[in-house]
Short mmCIF file of C-alpha atoms in Angstrom, two decimals:
data_model
loop_
_atom_site.label_atom_id
_atom_site.label_comp_id
_atom_site.label_asym_id
_atom_site.label_seq_id
_atom_site.Cartn_x
_atom_site.Cartn_y
_atom_site.Cartn_z
CA UNK A 35 -17.17 11.03 9.27
CA UNK A 36 -20.66 9.50 9.22
CA UNK A 37 -21.72 11.59 12.22
CA UNK A 38 -20.54 14.78 10.51
CA UNK A 39 -22.39 13.87 7.33
CA UNK A 40 -25.56 13.09 9.31
CA UNK A 41 -25.36 16.52 10.96
CA UNK A 42 -24.95 18.25 7.58
CA UNK A 43 -27.80 16.31 5.96
CA UNK A 44 -30.08 16.87 8.93
CA UNK A 45 -29.41 20.61 8.82
CA UNK A 46 -30.23 20.64 5.10
CA UNK A 47 -33.37 18.51 5.48
CA UNK A 48 -34.78 20.63 8.34
CA UNK A 49 -34.68 23.63 6.00
CA UNK A 50 -35.96 21.77 2.94
CA UNK A 51 -32.87 22.79 0.97
CA UNK A 52 -32.41 19.48 -0.86
CA UNK A 53 -34.54 20.95 -3.65
CA UNK A 54 -31.80 23.52 -4.33
CA UNK A 55 -28.87 21.14 -4.02
CA UNK A 56 -28.51 19.55 -7.42
CA UNK A 57 -24.97 18.52 -8.48
CA UNK A 58 -24.45 21.60 -10.66
CA UNK A 59 -25.41 24.06 -7.95
CA UNK A 60 -23.45 22.22 -5.28
CA UNK A 61 -20.36 22.32 -7.53
CA UNK A 62 -20.89 26.04 -8.13
CA UNK A 63 -21.30 26.68 -4.41
CA UNK A 64 -18.17 24.65 -3.69
CA UNK A 65 -16.19 26.79 -6.13
CA UNK A 66 -17.59 30.02 -4.68
CA UNK A 67 -16.70 28.97 -1.13
CA UNK A 68 -13.20 27.99 -2.27
CA UNK A 69 -12.85 31.49 -3.71
CA UNK A 70 -13.96 32.98 -0.40
CA UNK A 71 -11.30 30.88 1.30
CA UNK A 72 -8.70 32.24 -1.12
CA UNK A 73 -9.67 35.83 -0.33
CA UNK A 74 -8.21 35.36 3.14
CA UNK A 75 -4.77 34.86 1.59
CA UNK A 76 -4.92 37.55 -1.09
CA UNK A 77 -2.07 40.08 -0.88
CA UNK A 78 -0.61 38.42 2.22
CA UNK A 79 2.00 35.77 2.82
CA UNK A 80 0.71 32.58 4.41
CA UNK A 81 1.81 33.41 7.95
CA UNK A 82 0.24 36.85 7.86
CA UNK A 83 -3.02 35.45 6.47
CA UNK A 84 -3.18 32.79 9.16
CA UNK A 85 -2.48 35.27 11.94
CA UNK A 86 -5.07 37.76 10.73
CA UNK A 87 -7.81 35.51 9.35
CA UNK A 88 -7.74 32.13 11.07
CA UNK A 89 -11.36 32.25 12.24
CA UNK A 90 -12.62 33.15 8.78
CA UNK A 91 -10.32 30.57 7.18
CA UNK A 92 -11.87 27.91 9.41
CA UNK A 93 -15.38 28.99 8.44
CA UNK A 94 -14.67 29.07 4.70
CA UNK A 95 -12.82 25.75 4.79
CA UNK A 96 -15.80 24.26 6.63
CA UNK A 97 -18.09 25.54 3.86
CA UNK A 98 -15.86 23.93 1.20
CA UNK A 99 -15.89 20.63 3.08
CA UNK A 100 -19.65 20.76 3.69
CA UNK A 101 -20.45 21.31 0.02
CA UNK A 102 -17.95 18.62 -0.95
CA UNK A 103 -19.51 16.09 1.40
CA UNK A 104 -23.04 16.92 0.26
CA UNK A 105 -22.03 16.56 -3.39
CA UNK A 106 -20.33 13.22 -2.75
CA UNK A 107 -23.37 12.00 -0.80
CA UNK A 108 -25.82 13.09 -3.47
CA UNK A 109 -23.74 11.40 -6.20
CA UNK A 110 -23.54 8.25 -4.05
CA UNK A 111 -19.74 8.44 -3.93
CA UNK A 112 -17.67 6.90 -1.16
CA UNK A 113 -15.38 9.74 -0.01
CA UNK A 114 -12.73 7.41 1.37
CA UNK A 115 -12.69 5.39 -1.83
CA UNK A 116 -12.45 8.34 -4.21
CA UNK A 117 -9.69 9.96 -2.12
CA UNK A 118 -7.78 6.67 -1.97
CA UNK A 119 -8.12 6.25 -5.75
CA UNK A 120 -6.90 9.80 -6.38
CA UNK A 121 -3.89 9.37 -4.10
CA UNK A 122 -3.02 6.18 -6.00
CA UNK A 123 -3.25 8.04 -9.33
CA UNK A 124 -1.07 10.82 -7.95
CA UNK A 125 1.48 8.28 -6.71
CA UNK A 126 1.88 7.08 -10.29
CA UNK A 127 2.16 10.63 -11.65
CA UNK A 128 4.56 11.70 -8.93
CA UNK A 129 6.83 8.79 -7.99
CA UNK A 130 8.97 9.58 -4.95
CA UNK A 131 12.23 9.14 -6.85
CA UNK A 132 11.22 11.90 -9.29
CA UNK A 133 9.02 14.18 -7.19
CA UNK A 134 10.89 14.28 -3.87
CA UNK A 135 11.47 17.89 -2.87
CA UNK A 136 10.28 19.47 -6.12
CA UNK A 137 7.15 21.40 -6.95
CA UNK A 138 7.28 20.64 -10.68
CA UNK A 139 4.22 19.29 -12.42
CA UNK A 140 4.33 15.64 -13.41
CA UNK A 141 4.73 16.62 -17.09
CA UNK A 142 7.98 18.41 -16.16
CA UNK A 143 9.55 15.57 -14.14
#
């Protein structure tokens, strides 16, 4: 993961784009890229979307991940730690004995 982050940060630094990458704008860009990812699935079932748009899905998912990693870096957040903490929170909200095989929200379990 460190090598990927170094590549992203180097790309950004070479273009002097850090000046544009404040947390607000990175979060906005992340949301916009997530919307572009969603467009690949609009009006299609999952299988159809994957068959027709896999290359674009890869590109848009990469954009989402890139902006996410830059935002975490700039906020001095440890990605592994925050993901681990979130999974632990979700484990409490969705205990296996209640959530197994259901798509209900934790407030409905």
